[in-house]
Amino acid sequence: MKLSGFPLSLLCATLFLWLAHAGSLKRCQISMDVHQIEKSFQGIKNTIQTKDVFQNVTILSASETLFNITPSDVCCMTKNILGFYVDKVFRNHEESDPRIQRGLSTLANSFLRIRNALEQCKNQRNCDCREEATEKFQIIVGNYEQMEVKAAAIKALGELDILLSWIIRNYRPKAATK
Amino acid sequence: MVLKEASANLVVWLLCTLIPTLFTDEAVHLPAPPDLSVHSTNMKHILTWSPVTIPGETVNYSVEYQGEYERYYTSSTWIPSSWCSSISTPECNVTDDITATVAYNFRVKAILGSQSSSWSTLKELFNRNSTVLTSPRMKISKDGYHLIVEFEDMGPYFEFNVTYWKKSPNSQKELYKIVREGGSLVHLETMEAGAEYCVKAQTIVEVIERSSTFNQVECIRAQDEFPLLTIVLVSSAGFVLFLVGLPLFIWKTSQLLRYSCCPVVVLPDTLKITDSPQKLISCKKEDIEPCDIVARVIYPEELFRSWIQEAL
């Protein structure tokens, strides 16, 4: 009788693992105002990037962090980077020009919305961070903290074009091909 | 002691309330604009408030906004509205300010010369996902057998979910198509001759994950393969042609028959003699050139005439 219980529990375990694996292939579906995000960034891009005087330094280090990422790490990475921008980057930049303020406000509020949506994503397991993803994110944080705060914020804002095109490619592939 | 303190406090209080009034030019109290609210339809957001009226003066207003980010992450920064930093009407189109699907707050103050009122804010925060979505205005038409649909241009946030089917007594299979933008003609289906097709649509606004209700169903019938009117016209024309053509045909056929069995020989004009036969050739003796013998055809009546003349 004990032996007949064992295959059943083995079957259940296999089924559970298979479901978990299948679940991880699904990505959180989030609505994203690509039109507004791109329009806002294009409006402030030149002004922000002109203020960035450190040409040979990168914060995002995209080739190390974003471009070699596995699909299952995309959600975690997106959530972390957007949270980083909302918590640190936008706050560390002071802006007096109302036109730039509006553009940055759109981006900050949009990032906040996407980050919250990813956190509330039903299949929470899909957005857990594996070690590799966490390490890559720490590269970005490390690069940021090595620079002086204001200069780091300007550089991180200037590199938003790289981040935005990566996010759009992952979450709105149709929009990326337009 | 206590009395002295109390009187000192009273004096200070009086000074504090009276001194500011000494520095103001006008003794006009400018109230903050009341009843701020946002009305939103189809992703167009209008902020309105009750006007501040000062007799004989034009009051201006200034509008500022903040999103969720500014409220929680920047100790309440306010951003000047895109279009309403100094306006004279008590309303402001804030569509270009509300650029993310988060809760926004607005504040408005009245301005009169150098004087400003205090700020009024919204009673309830506004999120654009509460916009009222109306069913779309749709125009269906046919171009030959092509079923065409057109929607008004509602801006970049709107897509149209179209459902259409061919009316048939047995079963109606519904087909779907997403039209990505309004303002242009879109081909839905190539219709079968004589069949009736029906169409309905709703708007979809992806950024707020909502859609409108469906509009009224509109139906259109494809043209028949051989329309009755065309048949009647063609057959009438054919009959008229027949009536005109038949006598012509008969006449032509009779001519043909006449020529083939009993042809009439007609002498061509070049061989006809118009003068009297005697004068045709004048052969005088004085002429050196002798005359050749000429064979001449004489008509029977000419022959008779010449006999008569000879006889006379």
Short mmCIF file of C-alpha atoms in Angstrom, two decimals:
data_model
loop_
_atom_site.label_atom_id
_atom_site.label_comp_id
_atom_site.label_asym_id
_atom_site.label_seq_id
_atom_site.Cartn_x
_atom_site.Cartn_y
_atom_site.Cartn_z
CA MET A 1 0.00 0.00 0.00
CA LYS A 2 2.88 2.33 0.77
CA LEU A 3 4.48 1.55 -2.56
CA SER A 4 1.33 2.55 -4.52
CA GLY A 5 1.37 5.96 -2.79
CA PHE A 6 4.90 6.68 -3.97
CA PRO A 7 4.27 6.72 -7.75
CA LEU A 8 1.24 8.96 -7.19
CA SER A 9 3.22 11.52 -5.23
CA LEU A 10 5.98 11.33 -7.85
CA LEU A 11 3.41 12.03 -10.54
CA CYS A 12 2.06 14.99 -8.58
CA ALA A 13 5.52 16.40 -8.07
CA THR A 14 6.31 16.07 -11.77
CA LEU A 15 3.04 17.74 -12.67
CA PHE A 16 3.71 20.59 -10.23
CA LEU A 17 7.21 21.18 -11.60
CA TRP A 18 5.93 21.08 -15.17
CA LEU A 19 3.22 23.65 -14.35
CA ALA A 20 5.75 25.87 -12.62
CA HIS A 21 8.07 25.73 -15.63
CA ALA A 22 5.22 26.40 -18.05
CA GLY A 23 4.10 29.32 -15.90
CA SER A 24 7.53 30.90 -15.95
CA LEU A 25 7.44 31.12 -19.73
CA LYS A 26 4.47 33.50 -19.56
CA ARG A 27 5.39 37.12 -19.10
CA CYS A 28 3.32 39.63 -17.13
CA GLN A 29 1.08 41.45 -19.59
CA ILE A 30 1.14 45.15 -18.81
CA SER A 31 -0.36 48.07 -20.65
CA MET A 32 2.21 50.66 -21.63
CA ASP A 33 1.71 54.11 -23.11
CA VAL A 34 4.54 53.75 -25.61
CA HIS A 35 3.38 56.76 -27.61
CA GLN A 36 3.52 59.12 -24.63
CA ILE A 37 6.77 57.73 -23.21
CA GLU A 38 8.61 58.09 -26.52
CA LYS A 39 7.13 61.51 -27.20
CA SER A 40 8.15 62.80 -23.75
CA PHE A 41 11.69 61.51 -24.00
CA GLN A 42 12.21 62.90 -27.49
CA GLY A 43 11.13 66.29 -26.14
CA ILE A 44 13.81 66.38 -23.45
CA LYS A 45 16.53 64.19 -24.98
CA ASN A 46 18.72 66.90 -26.48
CA THR A 47 18.66 69.11 -23.39
CA ILE A 48 19.48 66.26 -21.02
CA GLN A 49 22.14 64.62 -23.15
CA THR A 50 23.88 67.97 -23.72
CA LYS A 51 24.26 68.35 -19.96
CA ASP A 52 26.04 64.99 -19.72
CA VAL A 53 29.75 65.83 -19.88
CA PHE A 54 31.18 62.39 -19.04
CA GLN A 55 31.29 60.76 -22.46
CA ASN A 56 33.39 57.68 -21.71
CA VAL A 57 31.32 56.40 -18.82
CA THR A 58 28.13 54.36 -18.87
CA ILE A 59 25.72 53.56 -16.06
CA LEU A 60 23.42 51.07 -17.74
CA SER A 61 26.33 49.19 -19.35
CA ALA A 62 23.72 47.65 -21.64
CA SER A 63 25.91 45.05 -23.28
CA GLU A 64 26.70 43.52 -19.89
CA THR A 65 23.36 43.93 -18.24
CA LEU A 66 20.42 44.31 -20.64
CA PHE A 67 21.34 42.73 -23.93
CA ASN A 68 22.57 39.34 -22.66
CA ILE A 69 19.65 38.72 -20.37
CA THR A 70 17.59 35.51 -20.45
CA PRO A 71 13.85 35.93 -21.14
CA SER A 72 12.91 34.70 -17.67
CA ASP A 73 14.96 37.49 -16.09
CA VAL A 74 13.39 40.29 -18.12
CA CYS A 75 10.52 40.93 -15.68
CA CYS A 76 12.77 41.12 -12.63
CA MET A 77 15.27 43.34 -14.39
CA THR A 78 12.59 45.70 -15.68
CA LYS A 79 11.00 45.99 -12.25
CA ASN A 80 14.34 46.69 -10.56
CA ILE A 81 15.61 49.23 -13.08
CA LEU A 82 12.32 51.15 -13.18
CA GLY A 83 12.25 51.18 -9.39
CA PHE A 84 15.84 52.46 -9.40
CA TYR A 85 14.93 55.34 -11.70
CA VAL A 86 11.83 56.26 -9.69
CA ASP A 87 13.54 56.02 -6.28
CA LYS A 88 16.91 57.52 -7.12
CA VAL A 89 17.51 58.96 -10.58
CA PHE A 90 14.52 61.27 -11.04
CA ARG A 91 14.80 62.47 -7.45
CA ASN A 92 18.47 63.38 -7.77
CA HIS A 93 17.88 65.64 -10.71
CA GLU A 94 16.67 69.15 -10.05
CA GLU A 95 14.99 70.87 -12.94
CA SER A 96 13.69 74.42 -13.18
CA ASP A 97 12.60 74.49 -16.84
CA PRO A 98 8.84 73.67 -16.84
CA ARG A 99 9.09 72.04 -20.28
CA ILE A 100 11.72 69.57 -19.02
CA GLN A 101 9.82 69.15 -15.74
CA ARG A 102 6.76 68.00 -17.69
CA GLY A 103 8.71 65.49 -19.75
CA LEU A 104 10.43 64.04 -16.69
CA SER A 105 7.09 63.92 -14.85
CA THR A 106 5.56 61.86 -17.66
CA LEU A 107 8.47 59.42 -17.60
CA ALA A 108 8.57 59.15 -13.81
CA ASN A 109 4.82 58.58 -13.49
CA SER A 110 4.83 56.08 -16.37
CA PHE A 111 7.72 54.15 -14.78
CA LEU A 112 5.91 54.16 -11.45
CA ARG A 113 2.81 52.73 -13.09
CA ILE A 114 4.71 49.99 -14.93
CA ARG A 115 6.71 49.08 -11.83
CA ASN A 116 3.54 48.81 -9.73
CA ALA A 117 1.82 46.74 -12.43
CA LEU A 118 4.76 44.33 -12.54
CA GLU A 119 4.69 43.98 -8.77
CA GLN A 120 1.00 43.24 -8.78
CA CYS A 121 1.37 40.78 -11.60
CA LYS A 122 -0.70 37.72 -10.79
CA ASN A 123 1.94 35.15 -11.52
CA GLN A 124 4.29 36.51 -8.92
CA ARG A 125 6.63 33.63 -9.40
CA ASN A 126 7.41 34.90 -12.89
CA CYS A 127 8.87 38.10 -11.60
CA ASP A 128 11.12 36.65 -8.93
CA CYS A 129 14.75 37.58 -9.23
CA ARG A 130 17.34 34.92 -9.83
CA GLU A 131 20.90 35.47 -8.72
CA GLU A 132 22.18 36.26 -12.20
CA ALA A 133 19.58 38.99 -12.71
CA THR A 134 20.31 40.51 -9.31
CA GLU A 135 24.05 40.59 -10.10
CA LYS A 136 23.46 42.36 -13.38
CA PHE A 137 21.26 44.91 -11.68
CA GLN A 138 23.96 45.52 -9.07
CA ILE A 139 26.39 46.42 -11.87
CA ILE A 140 24.09 49.28 -12.80
CA VAL A 141 23.73 50.45 -9.19
CA GLY A 142 27.48 50.23 -8.72
CA ASN A 143 28.17 52.34 -11.82
CA TYR A 144 25.71 54.94 -10.60
CA GLU A 145 27.17 55.20 -7.10
CA GLN A 146 30.68 55.64 -8.40
CA MET A 147 29.75 58.99 -9.93
CA GLU A 148 28.86 62.24 -8.24
CA VAL A 149 25.13 62.29 -7.58
CA LYS A 150 24.00 65.06 -9.94
CA ALA A 151 26.25 63.93 -12.79
CA ALA A 152 25.10 60.34 -12.29
CA ALA A 153 21.45 61.38 -12.49
CA ILE A 154 22.01 63.33 -15.70
CA LYS A 155 23.87 60.43 -17.28
CA ALA A 156 21.23 57.90 -16.25
CA LEU A 157 18.51 60.15 -17.70
CA GLY A 158 20.50 60.57 -20.90
CA GLU A 159 20.75 56.79 -21.29
CA LEU A 160 16.97 56.41 -21.17
CA ASP A 161 16.86 55.91 -24.94
CA ILE A 162 18.72 52.60 -24.52
CA LEU A 163 16.47 51.54 -21.61
CA LEU A 164 13.23 52.55 -23.33
CA SER A 165 13.95 50.73 -26.56
CA TRP A 166 14.86 47.60 -24.54
CA ILE A 167 11.63 47.76 -22.52
CA ILE A 168 9.48 48.39 -25.61
CA ARG A 169 11.14 45.51 -27.46
CA ASN A 170 10.29 43.17 -24.60
CA TYR A 171 6.78 44.31 -23.77
CA ARG A 172 5.48 45.82 -27.00
CA PRO A 173 7.26 44.12 -29.89
CA LYS A 174 4.67 45.41 -32.39
CA ALA A 175 5.33 48.98 -31.28
CA ALA A 176 9.07 48.42 -31.59
CA THR A 177 8.76 47.51 -35.26
CA LYS A 178 6.78 50.67 -36.15
CA MET B 1 1.45 89.89 35.70
CA VAL B 2 -1.02 87.68 33.92
CA LEU B 3 -3.02 90.70 32.77
CA LYS B 4 0.14 92.30 31.40
CA GLU B 5 0.96 89.18 29.38
CA ALA B 6 -2.55 88.91 28.05
CA SER B 7 -2.65 92.52 26.94
CA ALA B 8 0.79 92.13 25.32
CA ASN B 9 -0.50 89.10 23.40
CA LEU B 10 -3.56 91.04 22.30
CA VAL B 11 -1.44 93.89 21.01
CA VAL B 12 0.80 91.49 19.09
CA TRP B 13 -2.23 89.73 17.62
CA LEU B 14 -3.79 93.02 16.53
CA LEU B 15 -0.54 94.13 14.94
CA CYS B 16 -0.19 90.87 13.07
CA THR B 17 -3.67 91.10 11.60
CA LEU B 18 -3.61 94.84 10.83
CA ILE B 19 -0.07 95.32 9.43
CA PRO B 20 -0.58 93.07 6.36
CA THR B 21 -3.72 95.03 5.44
CA LEU B 22 -1.71 98.28 5.53
CA PHE B 23 0.59 96.96 2.82
CA THR B 24 -2.11 95.88 0.37
CA ASP B 25 -3.20 98.37 -2.26
CA GLU B 26 -6.73 97.07 -2.49
CA ALA B 27 -8.85 95.86 0.34
CA VAL B 28 -10.23 93.17 -2.01
CA HIS B 29 -10.29 89.67 -0.70
CA LEU B 30 -9.48 87.31 -3.55
CA PRO B 31 -11.05 83.95 -2.83
CA ALA B 32 -9.61 80.72 -4.11
CA PRO B 33 -11.58 79.36 -7.10
CA PRO B 34 -14.09 76.84 -5.78
CA ASP B 35 -15.60 73.61 -7.16
CA LEU B 36 -12.62 72.21 -9.01
CA SER B 37 -13.51 69.13 -11.02
CA VAL B 38 -12.31 67.17 -14.04
CA HIS B 39 -14.70 66.03 -16.78
CA SER B 40 -13.27 63.43 -19.12
CA THR B 41 -14.72 61.93 -22.29
CA ASN B 42 -12.80 59.77 -24.76
CA MET B 43 -9.40 60.57 -23.19
CA LYS B 44 -9.95 64.32 -23.39
CA HIS B 45 -9.77 65.81 -19.91
CA ILE B 46 -11.18 69.23 -19.00
CA LEU B 47 -10.60 70.88 -15.61
CA THR B 48 -13.31 73.34 -14.60
CA TRP B 49 -14.04 75.53 -11.60
CA SER B 50 -16.49 78.21 -10.55
CA PRO B 51 -15.29 81.67 -11.61
CA VAL B 52 -14.08 84.29 -9.17
CA THR B 53 -15.91 87.51 -9.98
CA ILE B 54 -14.63 90.89 -8.88
CA PRO B 55 -16.81 93.74 -10.20
CA GLY B 56 -14.97 95.78 -12.81
CA GLU B 57 -11.91 93.53 -12.87
CA THR B 58 -10.66 90.67 -15.04
CA VAL B 59 -9.45 87.82 -12.89
CA ASN B 60 -6.85 85.43 -14.30
CA TYR B 61 -6.17 81.87 -13.17
CA SER B 62 -3.09 79.72 -12.90
CA VAL B 63 -3.20 75.90 -13.03
CA GLU B 64 -0.64 73.40 -11.71
CA TYR B 65 -0.66 69.62 -11.47
CA GLN B 66 1.10 66.71 -9.82
CA GLY B 67 1.09 63.00 -10.51
CA GLU B 68 1.52 60.13 -8.09
CA TYR B 69 5.31 60.40 -8.43
CA GLU B 70 5.41 64.05 -7.41
CA ARG B 71 3.02 63.43 -4.53
CA TYR B 72 4.95 60.56 -2.90
CA TYR B 73 8.51 60.84 -4.10
CA THR B 74 9.29 64.55 -4.27
CA SER B 75 7.53 66.06 -1.25
CA SER B 76 4.74 67.47 -3.37
CA THR B 77 6.28 69.31 -6.28
CA TRP B 78 3.72 71.04 -8.49
CA ILE B 79 4.25 71.49 -12.20
CA PRO B 80 2.79 74.38 -14.24
CA SER B 81 0.10 73.19 -16.64
CA SER B 82 1.10 73.04 -20.33
CA TRP B 83 -1.51 75.50 -21.54
CA CYS B 84 -2.97 77.27 -18.49
CA SER B 85 -0.36 79.23 -16.62
CA SER B 86 -2.38 82.45 -17.00
CA ILE B 87 -5.89 82.21 -18.44
CA SER B 88 -9.06 84.22 -18.00
CA THR B 89 -11.69 81.50 -18.48
CA PRO B 90 -12.57 79.12 -15.64
CA GLU B 91 -11.65 76.00 -17.56
CA CYS B 92 -8.50 74.28 -18.78
CA ASN B 93 -7.86 71.44 -21.23
CA VAL B 94 -5.44 69.30 -19.22
CA THR B 95 -5.19 66.41 -21.70
CA ASP B 96 -1.51 67.16 -22.36
CA ASP B 97 -0.76 67.21 -18.62
CA ILE B 98 -2.29 63.83 -17.78
CA THR B 99 0.23 61.64 -19.54
CA ALA B 100 0.31 58.52 -17.37
CA THR B 101 -2.36 56.25 -15.94
CA VAL B 102 -1.85 57.38 -12.34
CA ALA B 103 -3.86 59.55 -9.94
CA TYR B 104 -3.35 63.26 -10.64
CA ASN B 105 -4.14 66.28 -8.50
CA PHE B 106 -4.70 69.82 -9.77
CA ARG B 107 -4.56 73.19 -8.07
CA VAL B 108 -5.85 76.56 -9.26
CA LYS B 109 -5.41 80.07 -7.92
CA ALA B 110 -6.97 83.37 -8.92
CA ILE B 111 -4.69 86.28 -9.87
CA LEU B 112 -5.62 89.96 -9.87
CA GLY B 113 -2.72 92.25 -10.61
CA SER B 114 -0.06 91.49 -8.02
CA GLN B 115 -2.50 89.75 -5.75
CA SER B 116 -3.01 85.96 -5.74
CA SER B 117 -5.58 83.90 -3.95
CA SER B 118 -4.74 80.73 -2.09
CA TRP B 119 -4.75 77.45 -4.01
CA SER B 120 -7.81 75.27 -4.52
CA THR B 121 -7.29 71.57 -5.11
CA LEU B 122 -9.43 68.74 -6.42
CA LYS B 123 -11.70 67.04 -3.89
CA GLU B 124 -11.02 63.70 -5.55
CA LEU B 125 -7.88 62.77 -7.42
CA PHE B 126 -8.33 62.07 -11.13
CA ASN B 127 -7.07 59.00 -12.97
CA ARG B 128 -7.54 58.90 -16.72
CA ASN B 129 -8.83 55.32 -16.54
CA SER B 130 -12.13 56.82 -15.35
CA THR B 131 -12.71 58.59 -18.68
CA VAL B 132 -16.15 58.09 -20.26
CA LEU B 133 -15.82 56.06 -23.47
CA THR B 134 -18.55 56.52 -26.08
CA SER B 135 -19.28 53.99 -28.84
CA PRO B 136 -17.62 55.00 -32.09
CA ARG B 137 -19.18 56.78 -35.06
CA MET B 138 -18.88 54.43 -37.98
CA LYS B 139 -19.59 54.68 -41.70
CA ILE B 140 -19.94 51.54 -43.82
CA SER B 141 -20.02 51.60 -47.60
CA LYS B 142 -19.42 49.35 -50.57
CA ASP B 143 -17.05 49.73 -53.46
CA GLY B 144 -18.22 47.15 -55.95
CA TYR B 145 -18.28 43.99 -53.87
CA HIS B 146 -15.86 45.35 -51.22
CA LEU B 147 -17.21 46.10 -47.77
CA ILE B 148 -15.52 49.28 -46.52
CA VAL B 149 -15.59 50.75 -43.00
CA GLU B 150 -14.41 54.16 -41.81
CA PHE B 151 -14.09 55.60 -38.30
CA GLU B 152 -13.47 59.17 -37.18
CA ASP B 153 -9.94 59.99 -36.07
CA MET B 154 -9.99 59.80 -32.26
CA GLY B 155 -6.27 60.15 -31.63
CA PRO B 156 -3.39 57.76 -30.88
CA TYR B 157 -5.01 56.07 -27.89
CA PHE B 158 -7.93 54.58 -29.80
CA GLU B 159 -8.25 51.32 -31.70
CA PHE B 160 -11.50 49.90 -33.09
CA ASN B 161 -12.71 46.36 -32.57
CA VAL B 162 -14.97 45.53 -35.51
CA THR B 163 -17.36 42.55 -35.55
CA TYR B 164 -19.11 41.70 -38.82
CA TRP B 165 -21.12 38.83 -40.28
CA LYS B 166 -23.06 37.74 -43.36
CA LYS B 167 -26.79 37.51 -42.66
CA SER B 168 -28.02 34.04 -43.40
CA PRO B 169 -31.02 32.00 -42.18
CA ASN B 170 -28.92 29.05 -41.02
CA SER B 171 -26.05 30.38 -38.94
CA GLN B 172 -24.12 33.60 -38.66
CA LYS B 173 -20.40 33.29 -38.33
CA GLU B 174 -18.95 36.41 -36.72
CA LEU B 175 -15.67 37.73 -37.97
CA TYR B 176 -13.40 40.18 -36.16
CA LYS B 177 -10.94 42.81 -37.22
CA ILE B 178 -8.92 45.38 -35.26
CA VAL B 179 -8.66 48.74 -36.99
CA ARG B 180 -5.60 50.50 -35.57
CA GLU B 181 -6.57 54.09 -36.34
CA GLY B 182 -9.49 56.18 -37.48
CA GLY B 183 -9.74 58.63 -40.33
CA SER B 184 -9.07 56.17 -43.17
CA LEU B 185 -11.02 53.66 -45.25
CA VAL B 186 -10.49 50.03 -44.29
CA HIS B 187 -11.47 46.99 -46.33
CA LEU B 188 -13.34 44.41 -44.28
CA GLU B 189 -14.55 41.75 -46.65
CA THR B 190 -15.26 40.91 -50.27
CA MET B 191 -19.00 40.34 -50.28
CA GLU B 192 -20.97 37.64 -52.03
CA ALA B 193 -23.39 38.91 -54.67
CA GLY B 194 -26.81 39.72 -53.26
CA ALA B 195 -25.87 38.91 -49.63
CA GLU B 196 -26.48 41.25 -46.70
CA TYR B 197 -23.67 42.05 -44.26
CA CYS B 198 -23.89 43.62 -40.82
CA VAL B 199 -21.20 45.49 -38.87
CA LYS B 200 -20.80 46.77 -35.31
CA ALA B 201 -17.79 48.22 -33.48
CA GLN B 202 -16.38 49.37 -30.15
CA THR B 203 -13.34 51.44 -29.22
CA ILE B 204 -10.43 49.93 -27.30
CA VAL B 205 -8.09 52.10 -25.23
CA GLU B 206 -5.17 49.89 -24.35
CA VAL B 207 -3.38 52.28 -21.99
CA ILE B 208 -6.30 52.16 -19.58
CA GLU B 209 -7.29 48.56 -20.47
CA ARG B 210 -10.87 49.51 -21.20
CA SER B 211 -13.26 49.51 -24.14
CA SER B 212 -16.51 51.25 -25.00
CA THR B 213 -19.89 49.62 -25.61
CA PHE B 214 -20.71 48.48 -29.13
CA ASN B 215 -22.45 50.94 -31.42
CA GLN B 216 -25.68 50.30 -33.36
CA VAL B 217 -25.45 47.48 -35.88
CA GLU B 218 -25.43 48.71 -39.49
CA CYS B 219 -26.22 46.46 -42.43
CA ILE B 220 -25.55 46.74 -46.16
CA ARG B 221 -26.54 44.57 -49.11
CA ALA B 222 -24.11 43.61 -51.87
CA GLN B 223 -25.30 44.23 -55.44
CA ASP B 224 -26.92 41.34 -57.32
CA GLU B 225 -24.96 39.68 -60.11
CA PHE B 226 -27.51 40.63 -62.81
CA PRO B 227 -29.61 43.41 -61.41
CA LEU B 228 -33.25 43.55 -62.58
CA LEU B 229 -33.03 47.11 -63.80
CA THR B 230 -30.04 46.28 -65.99
CA ILE B 231 -31.90 43.34 -67.51
CA VAL B 232 -34.90 45.49 -68.33
CA LEU B 233 -32.78 48.26 -69.86
CA VAL B 234 -30.68 45.90 -71.90
CA SER B 235 -33.67 44.00 -73.24
CA SER B 236 -35.52 47.24 -74.14
CA ALA B 237 -32.53 48.55 -75.99
CA GLY B 238 -32.19 45.25 -77.77
CA PHE B 239 -35.83 45.29 -78.83
CA VAL B 240 -35.54 48.83 -80.21
CA LEU B 241 -32.45 47.87 -82.15
CA PHE B 242 -34.30 44.85 -83.51
CA LEU B 243 -37.22 47.00 -84.69
CA VAL B 244 -34.94 49.40 -86.48
CA GLY B 245 -32.56 46.79 -87.78
CA LEU B 246 -35.10 44.34 -89.25
CA PRO B 247 -36.40 46.50 -92.16
CA LEU B 248 -32.84 47.48 -93.01
CA PHE B 249 -31.88 43.85 -93.05
CA ILE B 250 -34.80 42.90 -95.24
CA TRP B 251 -34.05 45.69 -97.71
CA LYS B 252 -30.40 44.80 -97.89
CA THR B 253 -31.20 41.13 -98.41
CA SER B 254 -33.63 41.87 -101.20
CA GLN B 255 -31.03 44.03 -102.95
CA LEU B 256 -28.55 41.25 -102.68
CA LEU B 257 -30.97 38.79 -104.16
CA ARG B 258 -31.76 41.12 -107.04
CA TYR B 259 -28.16 41.54 -107.91
CA SER B 260 -27.44 37.89 -107.74
CA CYS B 261 -30.29 36.70 -110.06
CA CYS B 262 -31.46 39.68 -112.19
CA PRO B 263 -28.73 42.22 -112.42
CA VAL B 264 -29.44 45.50 -114.33
CA VAL B 265 -26.64 46.57 -116.56
CA VAL B 266 -25.94 50.24 -116.32
CA LEU B 267 -23.57 51.93 -118.77
CA PRO B 268 -20.95 53.93 -116.95
CA ASP B 269 -20.93 57.66 -117.63
CA THR B 270 -17.60 57.61 -119.41
CA LEU B 271 -19.05 55.58 -122.30
CA LYS B 272 -22.21 57.67 -122.77
CA ILE B 273 -22.45 59.92 -125.84
CA THR B 274 -24.00 63.27 -125.10
CA ASP B 275 -23.64 64.95 -128.60
CA SER B 276 -25.37 63.88 -131.85
CA PRO B 277 -23.69 60.99 -133.50
CA GLN B 278 -22.76 63.05 -136.62
CA LYS B 279 -20.62 65.49 -134.72
CA LEU B 280 -18.60 62.97 -132.89
CA ILE B 281 -15.92 62.79 -135.49
CA SER B 282 -15.48 65.64 -137.94
CA CYS B 283 -13.47 64.37 -140.78
CA LYS B 284 -13.04 67.31 -143.22
CA LYS B 285 -11.31 66.94 -146.55
CA GLU B 286 -8.91 69.77 -145.77
CA ASP B 287 -7.49 67.83 -142.89
CA ILE B 288 -4.25 66.14 -143.79
CA GLU B 289 -4.65 63.44 -141.25
CA PRO B 290 -6.79 60.71 -142.56
CA CYS B 291 -9.42 59.39 -140.34
CA ASP B 292 -9.27 55.93 -139.03
CA ILE B 293 -12.18 53.71 -139.32
CA VAL B 294 -13.96 53.83 -136.02
CA ALA B 295 -16.44 51.28 -134.87
CA ARG B 296 -19.27 53.00 -133.06
CA VAL B 297 -22.07 51.52 -131.07
CA ILE B 298 -25.44 52.87 -132.09
CA TYR B 299 -28.49 52.68 -129.95
CA PRO B 300 -31.62 51.37 -131.59
CA GLU B 301 -33.36 54.69 -131.18
CA GLU B 302 -30.38 56.52 -132.69
CA LEU B 303 -30.40 54.16 -135.61
CA PHE B 304 -34.07 54.83 -136.16
CA ARG B 305 -33.46 58.57 -135.91
CA SER B 306 -30.67 58.47 -138.45
CA TRP B 307 -32.87 56.49 -140.85
CA ILE B 308 -35.59 59.09 -140.47
CA GLN B 309 -33.12 61.87 -141.17
CA GLU B 310 -31.71 60.13 -144.16
CA ALA B 311 -35.15 59.50 -145.44
CA LEU B 312 -36.00 63.17 -145.07
#
